Short mmCIF file of C-alpha atoms in Angstrom, two decimals:
data_model
loop_
_atom_site.label_atom_id
_atom_site.label_comp_id
_atom_site.label_asym_id
_atom_site.label_seq_id
_atom_site.Cartn_x
_atom_site.Cartn_y
_atom_site.Cartn_z
CA UNK C 432 0.00 0.00 0.00
CA UNK C 433 1.33 3.42 -0.93
CA UNK C 434 0.66 6.45 1.32
CA UNK C 435 0.57 9.96 -0.09
CA UNK C 436 2.43 12.70 1.79
CA UNK C 437 -0.66 13.96 3.68
CA UNK C 438 -1.46 10.41 4.74
CA UNK C 439 2.08 9.78 5.92
CA UNK C 440 1.81 12.94 8.03
CA UNK C 441 -1.47 11.71 9.48
CA UNK C 442 0.08 8.36 10.29
CA UNK C 443 2.96 10.06 12.08
CA UNK C 444 0.51 12.22 14.01
CA UNK C 445 -1.34 9.15 15.22
CA UNK C 446 1.63 6.89 15.95
CA UNK C 447 4.06 9.34 17.57
CA UNK C 448 3.26 10.98 20.90
CA UNK C 449 5.51 12.93 23.27
CA UNK C 450 5.99 11.07 26.57
CA UNK C 451 5.24 13.90 29.01
CA UNK C 452 2.24 12.76 31.05
CA UNK C 453 0.56 13.92 34.24
CA UNK C 454 -2.03 12.04 36.30
CA UNK C 455 -5.27 13.51 37.54
CA UNK C 456 -8.66 12.29 38.61
CA UNK C 457 -11.56 14.60 37.96
CA UNK C 458 -15.07 14.57 36.68
CA UNK C 459 -17.53 17.17 35.44
CA UNK C 460 -19.63 16.74 38.54
CA UNK C 461 -21.54 19.80 39.76
CA UNK C 462 -19.50 22.19 41.84
CA UNK C 463 -20.84 23.84 44.94
CA UNK C 464 -18.30 26.64 44.82
CA UNK C 465 -20.09 29.91 44.01
CA UNK C 466 -19.63 30.83 40.37
CA UNK C 467 -19.45 34.41 41.51
CA UNK C 468 -16.08 33.95 43.20
CA UNK C 469 -13.20 34.73 40.84
CA UNK C 470 -10.77 33.13 43.24
CA UNK C 471 -12.75 29.90 43.17
CA UNK C 472 -14.29 30.11 39.75
CA UNK C 473 -14.84 26.69 38.23
CA UNK C 474 -11.59 25.23 37.01
CA UNK C 475 -10.68 22.14 35.08
CA UNK C 476 -7.70 19.84 35.43
CA UNK C 477 -4.03 20.11 34.52
CA UNK C 478 -0.60 18.79 35.35
CA UNK C 479 0.56 19.34 38.91
CA UNK C 480 3.65 21.53 38.91
CA UNK C 481 3.82 22.21 42.64
CA UNK C 482 6.68 20.44 44.46
CA UNK C 483 5.53 17.70 46.84
CA UNK C 484 5.54 18.45 50.58
CA UNK C 485 8.65 17.40 52.47
CA UNK C 486 6.58 14.72 54.19
CA UNK C 487 4.85 13.58 50.99
CA UNK C 488 3.37 10.05 50.96
CA UNK C 489 5.45 7.34 49.35
CA UNK C 490 4.59 6.11 45.84
CA UNK C 491 5.68 2.60 44.90
CA UNK C 492 5.09 0.48 41.78
CA UNK C 493 1.93 -1.63 41.72
CA UNK C 494 0.91 -4.54 39.56
CA UNK C 495 -0.34 -3.58 36.11
CA UNK C 496 -3.87 -4.45 35.05
CA UNK C 497 -4.37 -7.80 33.30
CA UNK C 498 -3.72 -7.60 29.56
CA UNK C 499 -6.63 -7.73 27.16
CA UNK C 500 -7.25 -10.93 25.20
CA UNK C 501 -8.15 -8.83 22.14
CA UNK C 502 -5.77 -9.54 19.27
CA UNK C 503 -3.86 -6.37 18.28
CA UNK C 504 -4.14 -5.22 14.69
CA UNK C 505 -1.09 -5.57 12.48
CA UNK C 506 0.84 -2.58 11.17
CA UNK C 507 -0.48 -3.30 7.69
CA UNK C 508 -4.07 -3.20 8.92
CA UNK C 509 -3.48 0.05 10.78
CA UNK C 510 -1.90 1.72 7.73
CA UNK C 511 -4.78 0.51 5.59
CA UNK C 512 -7.23 2.22 7.96
CA UNK C 513 -5.12 5.38 7.95
CA UNK C 514 -5.13 5.31 4.17
CA UNK C 515 -8.93 5.18 4.28
CA UNK C 516 -8.90 8.13 6.67
CA UNK C 517 -6.65 9.98 4.23
CA UNK C 518 -9.03 9.25 1.36
CA UNK C 519 -11.93 10.78 3.26
CA UNK C 520 -9.79 13.76 4.31
CA UNK C 521 -8.72 14.36 0.68
CA UNK C 522 -12.31 14.09 -0.53
CA UNK C 523 -13.48 16.67 2.03
CA UNK C 524 -10.66 19.05 1.08
CA UNK C 525 -11.42 18.84 -2.63
CA UNK C 526 -15.19 18.48 -2.77
CA UNK C 527 -16.85 20.01 0.30
CA UNK C 528 -19.19 22.86 -0.65
CA UNK C 529 -16.92 25.48 0.98
CA UNK C 530 -13.15 25.30 1.45
CA UNK C 531 -12.69 23.65 4.88
CA UNK C 532 -10.18 24.54 7.59
CA UNK C 533 -7.80 21.55 7.42
CA UNK C 534 -6.40 22.13 10.92
CA UNK C 535 -9.89 22.15 12.42
CA UNK C 536 -10.75 18.97 10.51
CA UNK C 537 -7.74 17.10 11.87
CA UNK C 538 -8.27 18.34 15.42
CA UNK C 539 -11.94 17.33 15.26
CA UNK C 540 -10.91 13.88 14.04
CA UNK C 541 -8.41 13.54 16.89
CA UNK C 542 -11.02 14.62 19.41
CA UNK C 543 -13.50 12.17 17.93
CA UNK C 544 -10.95 9.37 18.26
CA UNK C 545 -10.36 10.22 21.92
CA UNK C 546 -13.98 10.79 22.92
CA UNK C 547 -14.90 7.43 21.37
CA UNK C 548 -12.80 5.74 24.07
CA UNK C 549 -14.66 6.93 27.17
CA UNK C 550 -16.36 10.06 28.55
CA UNK C 551 -13.17 11.48 30.06
CA UNK C 552 -10.63 11.27 27.22
CA UNK C 553 -10.52 14.28 24.89
CA UNK C 554 -8.37 16.65 22.85
CA UNK C 555 -7.51 20.15 24.09
CA UNK C 556 -6.45 22.83 21.66
CA UNK C 557 -3.59 25.11 22.82
CA UNK C 558 -5.95 27.60 24.47
CA UNK C 559 -7.87 24.90 26.31
CA UNK C 560 -4.63 23.22 27.38
CA UNK C 561 -3.25 26.48 28.82
CA UNK C 562 -6.55 27.10 30.63
CA UNK C 563 -6.44 23.59 32.04
CA UNK C 564 -2.95 24.15 33.42
CA UNK C 565 -3.97 27.46 34.97
CA UNK C 566 -7.17 26.12 36.49
CA UNK C 567 -5.65 23.10 38.17
CA UNK C 568 -2.60 24.99 39.40
CA UNK C 569 -5.14 27.06 41.32
CA UNK C 570 -3.36 30.26 40.35
CA UNK C 571 -4.16 32.98 37.83
CA UNK C 572 -3.57 36.63 37.10
CA UNK C 573 -6.28 38.65 38.79
CA UNK C 574 -7.33 41.11 41.48
CA UNK C 575 -8.19 38.87 44.43
CA UNK C 576 -11.85 39.77 44.90
CA UNK C 577 -14.62 37.40 45.90
CA UNK C 578 -17.75 38.70 44.21
CA UNK C 579 -21.38 37.92 43.56
CA UNK C 580 -24.04 39.35 41.26
CA UNK C 581 -26.71 41.59 42.77
CA UNK C 582 -29.28 43.55 40.77
CA UNK C 583 -27.21 43.39 37.61
CA UNK C 584 -23.96 44.69 39.11
CA UNK C 585 -21.00 43.03 40.76
CA UNK C 586 -21.04 43.12 44.56
CA UNK C 587 -17.82 42.52 46.47
CA UNK C 588 -18.20 39.72 48.99
CA UNK C 589 -14.68 40.11 50.30
CA UNK C 590 -11.26 41.22 49.10
CA UNK C 591 -8.67 38.50 49.67
CA UNK C 592 -5.85 39.38 52.04
CA UNK C 593 -2.59 40.60 50.53
CA UNK C 594 -3.96 40.96 47.00
CA UNK C 595 -4.22 44.02 44.73
CA UNK C 596 -7.87 44.65 45.67
CA UNK C 597 -7.22 44.52 49.42
CA UNK C 598 -4.11 46.69 49.17
CA UNK C 599 -5.96 49.30 47.09
CA UNK C 600 -8.78 49.61 49.62
CA UNK C 601 -11.66 47.75 47.94
CA UNK C 602 -14.14 46.77 50.68
CA UNK C 603 -16.81 44.16 51.21
CA UNK C 604 -20.25 45.33 49.98
CA UNK C 605 -18.72 47.68 47.39
CA UNK C 606 -20.50 47.61 44.02
CA UNK C 607 -18.34 47.42 40.90
CA UNK C 608 -20.24 49.20 38.12
CA UNK C 609 -17.56 49.75 35.48
CA UNK C 610 -14.43 47.97 34.28
CA UNK C 611 -11.99 50.11 32.31
CA UNK C 612 -14.70 52.76 31.97
CA UNK C 613 -17.26 50.38 30.45
CA UNK C 614 -20.51 49.58 32.24
CA UNK C 615 -20.96 45.94 33.30
CA UNK C 616 -24.72 46.31 33.68
CA UNK C 617 -26.35 43.26 32.14
CA UNK C 618 -23.27 41.12 31.54
CA UNK C 619 -22.97 37.71 33.21
CA UNK C 620 -20.96 37.10 36.34
CA UNK C 621 -18.63 34.78 34.39
CA UNK C 622 -17.94 37.49 31.80
CA UNK C 623 -17.24 40.04 34.53
CA UNK C 624 -14.85 37.66 36.28
CA UNK C 625 -13.10 36.95 32.97
CA UNK C 626 -12.59 40.69 32.41
CA UNK C 627 -11.00 41.09 35.83
CA UNK C 628 -8.56 38.26 35.14
CA UNK C 629 -5.58 38.83 32.88
CA UNK C 630 -1.81 38.61 32.57
CA UNK C 631 0.15 39.42 35.72
CA UNK C 632 1.40 43.01 35.64
CA UNK C 633 -1.39 44.41 33.47
CA UNK C 634 -3.65 47.15 34.79
CA UNK C 635 -7.42 47.53 35.03
CA UNK C 636 -9.61 50.41 36.24
CA UNK C 637 -12.58 49.78 38.55
CA UNK C 638 -15.44 52.19 39.17
CA UNK C 639 -17.01 51.47 42.55
CA UNK C 640 -20.16 52.63 44.30
CA UNK C 641 -19.88 52.54 48.09
CA UNK C 642 -22.67 53.06 50.57
CA UNK C 643 -22.28 56.40 52.35
CA UNK C 644 -20.19 57.90 49.54
CA UNK C 645 -21.82 60.57 47.37
CA UNK C 646 -19.59 59.99 44.36
CA UNK C 647 -18.14 56.89 42.68
CA UNK C 648 -14.68 55.72 43.72
CA UNK C 649 -12.04 54.94 41.14
CA UNK C 650 -9.30 52.33 41.52
CA UNK C 651 -6.51 51.40 39.14
CA UNK C 652 -5.23 47.94 40.05
CA UNK C 653 -2.31 45.93 38.74
CA UNK C 654 -3.11 42.25 38.31
CA UNK C 655 -1.03 39.86 40.37
CA UNK C 656 -0.81 36.09 40.87
CA UNK C 657 -3.85 35.01 42.86
CA UNK C 658 -3.97 31.65 44.59
CA UNK C 659 -7.38 30.07 44.22
CA UNK C 660 -8.90 29.56 47.67
CA UNK C 661 -10.32 26.05 47.58
CA UNK C 662 -10.53 25.50 51.34
CA UNK C 663 -12.85 27.39 53.66
CA UNK C 664 -13.36 26.64 57.32
CA UNK C 665 -15.53 27.57 60.28
CA UNK C 666 -16.01 26.55 63.88
CA UNK C 667 -19.55 25.41 64.67
CA UNK C 668 -19.33 25.50 68.45
CA UNK C 669 -16.36 23.24 69.10
CA UNK C 670 -16.65 21.36 65.78
CA UNK C 671 -14.38 22.37 62.91
CA UNK C 672 -15.86 22.30 59.40
CA UNK C 673 -13.46 22.21 56.43
CA UNK C 674 -15.01 22.72 53.02
CA UNK C 675 -12.73 21.53 50.19
CA UNK C 676 -14.15 22.64 46.84
CA UNK C 677 -11.62 21.14 44.44
CA UNK C 678 -8.30 19.28 44.30
CA UNK C 679 -6.07 21.91 42.72
CA UNK C 680 -2.46 22.46 43.77
CA UNK C 681 -3.90 24.65 46.53
CA UNK C 682 -5.85 21.80 48.19
CA UNK C 683 -3.30 20.38 50.62
CA UNK C 684 -1.73 23.77 51.46
CA UNK C 685 -5.27 25.02 52.11
CA UNK C 686 -6.00 22.13 54.48
CA UNK C 687 -2.73 22.73 56.31
CA UNK C 688 -3.45 26.44 56.74
CA UNK C 689 -7.06 25.86 57.79
CA UNK C 690 -6.03 23.42 60.52
CA UNK C 691 -3.34 25.81 61.72
CA UNK C 692 -5.87 28.68 61.85
CA UNK C 693 -8.42 26.52 63.69
CA UNK C 694 -5.89 25.61 66.39
CA UNK C 695 -4.82 29.25 66.66
CA UNK C 696 -8.41 30.44 67.14
CA UNK C 697 -8.99 27.58 69.61
CA UNK C 698 -5.91 28.62 71.62
CA UNK C 699 -4.03 25.54 70.43
CA UNK C 700 -6.69 23.18 71.77
CA UNK C 701 -7.96 20.49 69.37
CA UNK C 702 -11.55 20.77 68.18
CA UNK C 703 -14.07 18.23 69.41
CA UNK C 704 -14.17 16.84 65.90
CA UNK C 705 -13.55 17.72 62.25
CA UNK C 706 -16.04 17.60 59.38
CA UNK C 707 -14.41 17.40 55.94
CA UNK C 708 -17.02 18.51 53.41
CA UNK C 709 -16.37 16.95 50.00
CA UNK C 710 -19.88 17.35 48.63
CA UNK C 711 -20.01 18.42 44.98
CA UNK C 712 -16.22 18.31 44.83
CA UNK C 713 -15.51 17.23 41.22
CA UNK C 714 -11.97 15.99 41.91
CA UNK C 715 -8.69 17.14 40.44
CA UNK C 716 -5.08 16.12 40.96
CA UNK C 717 -4.32 12.64 42.27
CA UNK C 718 -1.27 13.78 44.23
CA UNK C 719 -3.36 16.34 46.10
CA UNK C 720 -5.91 13.66 47.01
CA UNK C 721 -3.03 11.58 48.39
CA UNK C 722 -1.62 14.51 50.41
CA UNK C 723 -5.04 15.37 51.87
CA UNK C 724 -5.66 11.74 52.84
CA UNK C 725 -2.21 11.53 54.42
CA UNK C 726 -3.05 14.53 56.61
CA UNK C 727 -5.38 12.22 58.54
CA UNK C 728 -3.53 8.89 58.17
CA UNK C 729 -0.36 7.69 59.87
CA UNK C 730 0.42 4.79 57.55
CA UNK C 731 -0.97 2.34 55.02
CA UNK C 732 -2.11 2.53 51.43
CA UNK C 733 -4.01 5.60 50.27
CA UNK C 734 -4.80 4.54 46.72
CA UNK C 735 -3.60 2.06 44.10
CA UNK C 736 -3.65 2.80 40.37
CA UNK C 737 -3.51 0.05 37.74
CA UNK C 738 -3.03 0.63 34.04
CA UNK C 739 -1.85 -1.39 31.05
CA UNK C 740 1.79 -0.75 31.86
CA UNK C 741 3.83 -0.85 35.05
CA UNK C 742 4.53 2.88 34.67
CA UNK C 743 0.82 3.58 35.07
CA UNK C 744 0.48 1.26 38.10
CA UNK C 745 1.40 2.77 41.45
CA UNK C 746 0.64 2.35 45.14
CA UNK C 747 0.63 5.51 47.25
CA UNK C 748 1.29 5.04 50.96
CA UNK C 749 0.79 7.43 53.87
CA UNK C 750 3.61 7.99 56.30
CA UNK C 751 3.82 9.51 59.79
CA UNK C 752 4.16 13.28 60.02
CA UNK C 753 3.48 16.11 62.45
CA UNK C 754 0.04 16.89 61.00
CA UNK C 755 -1.49 13.43 61.29
CA UNK C 756 0.08 13.10 64.77
CA UNK C 757 -1.62 16.34 65.78
CA UNK C 758 -4.99 15.15 64.45
CA UNK C 759 -4.70 11.52 65.56
CA UNK C 760 -7.14 11.83 68.44
CA UNK C 761 -9.62 14.12 66.69
CA UNK C 762 -12.78 12.35 65.41
CA UNK C 763 -13.41 12.82 61.68
CA UNK C 764 -16.58 12.89 59.59
CA UNK C 765 -16.56 13.18 55.80
CA UNK C 766 -19.60 14.52 53.91
CA UNK C 767 -20.22 13.14 50.40
CA UNK C 768 -23.03 13.27 47.85
CA UNK C 769 -23.73 12.51 44.21
CA UNK C 770 -21.39 15.29 43.12
CA UNK C 771 -18.36 13.99 45.05
CA UNK C 772 -16.22 12.57 42.27
CA UNK C 773 -12.86 11.04 41.49
CA UNK C 774 -10.13 12.59 43.68
CA UNK C 775 -12.80 13.31 46.29
CA UNK C 776 -13.72 9.62 46.17
CA UNK C 777 -10.05 8.66 46.57
CA UNK C 778 -9.96 10.58 49.86
CA UNK C 779 -13.35 9.32 51.06
CA UNK C 780 -12.47 5.72 50.16
CA UNK C 781 -9.09 5.82 51.89
CA UNK C 782 -10.46 7.31 55.11
CA UNK C 783 -13.39 4.88 55.09
CA UNK C 784 -11.27 1.77 54.47
CA UNK C 785 -8.82 2.73 57.22
CA UNK C 786 -11.72 3.34 59.65
CA UNK C 787 -10.39 6.85 60.17
CA UNK C 788 -13.62 8.64 59.26
CA UNK C 789 -17.35 8.10 59.20
CA UNK C 790 -18.90 8.98 55.84
CA UNK C 791 -22.26 10.78 55.92
CA UNK C 792 -24.52 11.81 53.04
CA UNK C 793 -25.50 10.02 49.85
CA UNK C 794 -23.70 7.80 47.35
CA UNK C 795 -20.83 9.46 45.48
CA UNK C 796 -20.46 9.92 41.71
CA UNK C 797 -18.53 6.73 40.90
CA UNK C 798 -15.59 7.82 38.75
CA UNK C 799 -12.88 5.23 39.33
CA UNK C 800 -10.44 6.12 36.56
CA UNK C 801 -7.33 8.26 36.24
CA UNK C 802 -6.55 10.47 33.27
CA UNK C 803 -3.12 11.64 32.12
CA UNK C 804 -2.56 14.97 30.45
CA UNK C 805 -0.16 14.55 27.56
CA UNK C 806 1.37 17.74 26.21
CA UNK C 807 1.46 17.77 22.40
CA UNK C 808 3.67 20.81 22.01
CA UNK C 809 2.23 23.59 19.87
CA UNK C 810 -0.84 21.44 19.18
CA UNK C 811 -2.13 21.62 22.77
CA UNK C 812 -2.65 18.37 24.62
CA UNK C 813 -4.85 15.37 25.23
CA UNK C 814 -6.60 13.85 28.20
CA UNK C 815 -6.25 10.08 28.12
CA UNK C 816 -7.61 7.54 30.56
CA UNK C 817 -4.54 5.52 31.59
CA UNK C 818 -5.53 3.68 34.78
CA UNK C 819 -8.26 2.61 37.17
CA UNK C 820 -7.78 3.38 40.83
CA UNK C 821 -8.54 1.16 43.81
CA UNK C 822 -9.15 2.01 47.45
CA UNK C 823 -6.88 0.47 50.13
CA UNK C 824 -9.31 -2.46 50.45
CA UNK C 825 -8.89 -3.11 46.72
CA UNK C 826 -12.29 -1.69 45.76
CA UNK C 827 -12.84 -0.18 42.34
CA UNK C 828 -15.79 2.18 42.68
CA UNK C 829 -16.08 2.71 38.91
CA UNK C 830 -19.76 3.33 38.02
CA UNK C 831 -20.74 2.36 41.58
CA UNK C 832 -19.61 5.18 43.82
CA UNK C 833 -18.87 5.07 47.52
CA UNK C 834 -21.72 4.33 49.88
CA UNK C 835 -21.85 6.48 53.02
CA UNK C 836 -21.67 4.81 56.42
CA UNK C 837 -24.72 6.82 57.44
CA UNK C 838 -27.28 7.70 54.76
CA UNK C 839 -28.66 11.19 55.36
CA UNK C 840 -30.64 13.06 52.71
CA UNK C 841 -31.39 16.76 52.39
CA UNK C 842 -34.83 18.34 52.41
CA UNK C 843 -35.03 19.26 48.73
CA UNK C 844 -37.30 22.20 47.77
CA UNK C 845 -40.39 21.18 45.82
CA UNK C 846 -39.25 23.03 42.70
CA UNK C 847 -36.00 21.00 42.62
CA UNK C 848 -37.37 17.57 43.49
CA UNK C 849 -36.65 15.09 40.74
CA UNK C 850 -33.94 17.35 39.32
CA UNK C 851 -31.48 17.11 42.20
CA UNK C 852 -30.37 13.54 41.52
CA UNK C 853 -27.79 12.26 39.03
CA UNK C 854 -26.89 8.69 38.17
CA UNK C 855 -23.24 9.69 37.95
CA UNK C 856 -20.61 7.70 36.09
CA UNK C 857 -23.00 4.79 35.56
CA UNK C 858 -25.17 7.04 33.40
CA UNK C 859 -22.38 8.14 31.05
CA UNK C 860 -22.22 6.54 27.61
CA UNK C 861 -18.99 4.66 27.10
CA UNK C 862 -17.91 4.46 30.75
CA UNK C 863 -15.09 1.93 30.98
CA UNK C 864 -16.62 -0.46 33.52
CA UNK C 865 -14.40 -2.86 35.41
CA UNK C 866 -15.62 -1.87 38.87
CA UNK C 867 -15.69 -4.36 41.74
CA UNK C 868 -18.87 -2.97 43.31
CA UNK C 869 -22.47 -3.17 42.10
CA UNK C 870 -23.16 -0.63 39.37
CA UNK C 871 -25.42 2.23 40.45
CA UNK C 872 -28.95 2.08 39.06
CA UNK C 873 -30.57 4.98 40.91
CA UNK C 874 -29.65 8.63 41.25
CA UNK C 875 -27.88 10.35 44.14
CA UNK C 876 -28.71 13.89 45.18
CA UNK C 877 -26.34 16.79 44.59
CA UNK C 878 -28.43 19.34 46.48
CA UNK C 879 -26.79 21.29 49.31
CA UNK C 880 -28.88 24.03 50.97
CA UNK C 881 -27.36 27.50 50.72
CA UNK C 882 -28.06 28.17 54.41
CA UNK C 883 -26.12 25.89 56.76
CA UNK C 884 -29.00 25.97 59.25
CA UNK C 885 -31.05 24.05 56.68
CA UNK C 886 -28.23 21.65 55.82
CA UNK C 887 -29.51 18.34 57.18
CA UNK C 888 -26.30 16.43 56.49
CA UNK C 889 -24.03 19.04 58.07
CA UNK C 890 -26.24 19.55 61.10
CA UNK C 891 -26.51 15.79 61.68
CA UNK C 892 -22.71 15.50 61.55
CA UNK C 893 -22.33 18.32 64.07
CA UNK C 894 -24.84 16.72 66.45
CA UNK C 895 -23.13 13.35 66.04
CA UNK C 896 -19.76 14.77 67.06
CA UNK C 897 -21.37 16.74 69.89
CA UNK C 898 -22.95 13.54 71.23
CA UNK C 899 -26.53 14.68 70.56
CA UNK C 900 -26.98 11.90 68.01
CA UNK C 901 -25.66 8.35 68.13
CA UNK C 902 -24.98 5.77 65.45
CA UNK C 903 -23.09 2.48 65.43
CA UNK C 904 -20.97 3.76 62.54
CA UNK C 905 -19.56 6.60 64.66
CA UNK C 906 -16.87 6.52 65.67
CA UNK C 907 -15.69 3.89 63.14
CA UNK C 908 -14.34 0.69 64.68
CA UNK C 909 -11.29 -1.09 63.31
CA UNK C 910 -11.90 -4.66 62.12
CA UNK C 911 -11.04 -7.37 64.59
#
């Protein structure tokens, strides 16, 4: 068979891939982080570039997944198929009604090839790849303002400490009405946030209305690197609540800082218990899931990944450190729901299997696979599913999810009933299967009340730790 030059190029494009890969575990599960917060605006996934903590858990090789019995196609068969692809490509180029964009055609074909594998593999053009890196790093060029939308204008919820907005004097409850002299009346919150982001070192002018001031205030701010705040905490009486919205590179540092701040506010006394809220956390970086799990574990496996090759098969182990020693005697509850996916399920599964935490809520999403990001140079990158992951007890929760130790549902408003549940991974076309648990057949709720007083799951967890509720699953008891 003879290949023309364009077909040879296509063959090379398919058969040659750069080796740079990065592991992450994330799904497109709903996020509970407010879309109005530019410092926690929804992000995607990307390679982890942050150096591991000094006390990082140990990663060791694990056994690769069993090889498929399917007979591989010969080189001749593959080139024959590529020749057919080239014929179609040539026909489109020469005969389509309008001259097509050849680059777009090839990229669409590559994306189609990847998306045919499973719901989580895909192609990213250079812009999407760069955005993915930025989002999962948890850092971007911006102003450091948490905002919301109110009556068509942007209302400042809070300026973040030590950021351009805080240093310039922007205050909570200020209304931003213009950006660079242009009114933002009527634009979406996402568009407004996008306008405030930009390259570090660039300037932007804000026009602000402040209660008690007769005239507008004008600020010229220089964008700086803003760390996405993915961890928020509060003390409910003597119970600490840690809300982790996403597993970016800021996840473990955020947990560390939150625990330090809690002990400082509590005059170095431990809280009566800790609630780790992973509801509607869509996942993110595998290494961050391991670090967060290790914060509460002294030793033992955190997660095992198994792919086709030994390089994609790894066991991550916790090891003793000052943080888990400090928290060793503090009871732990983890909140999960139908939107807790992937990296969030790694953490929940590890803490459940080690009997370190009691899980409360509803069944999780059920994404038990790991994707690698492969950089393709100037062409962007690809997401490729390269492994399944297993909890310490060798459970694959693919398409099944993690069952809570205590099932607690929320009181869903009438107008949301029937729309608050998702089947999760089990409902996605092309999911890879291979789970060890029973596949989910019914939906799990993703609803979390906006007011914590109405949050049935949270309030039950608080009462459980306070001793006002009792359940055989709390505290968890080690086997034997």
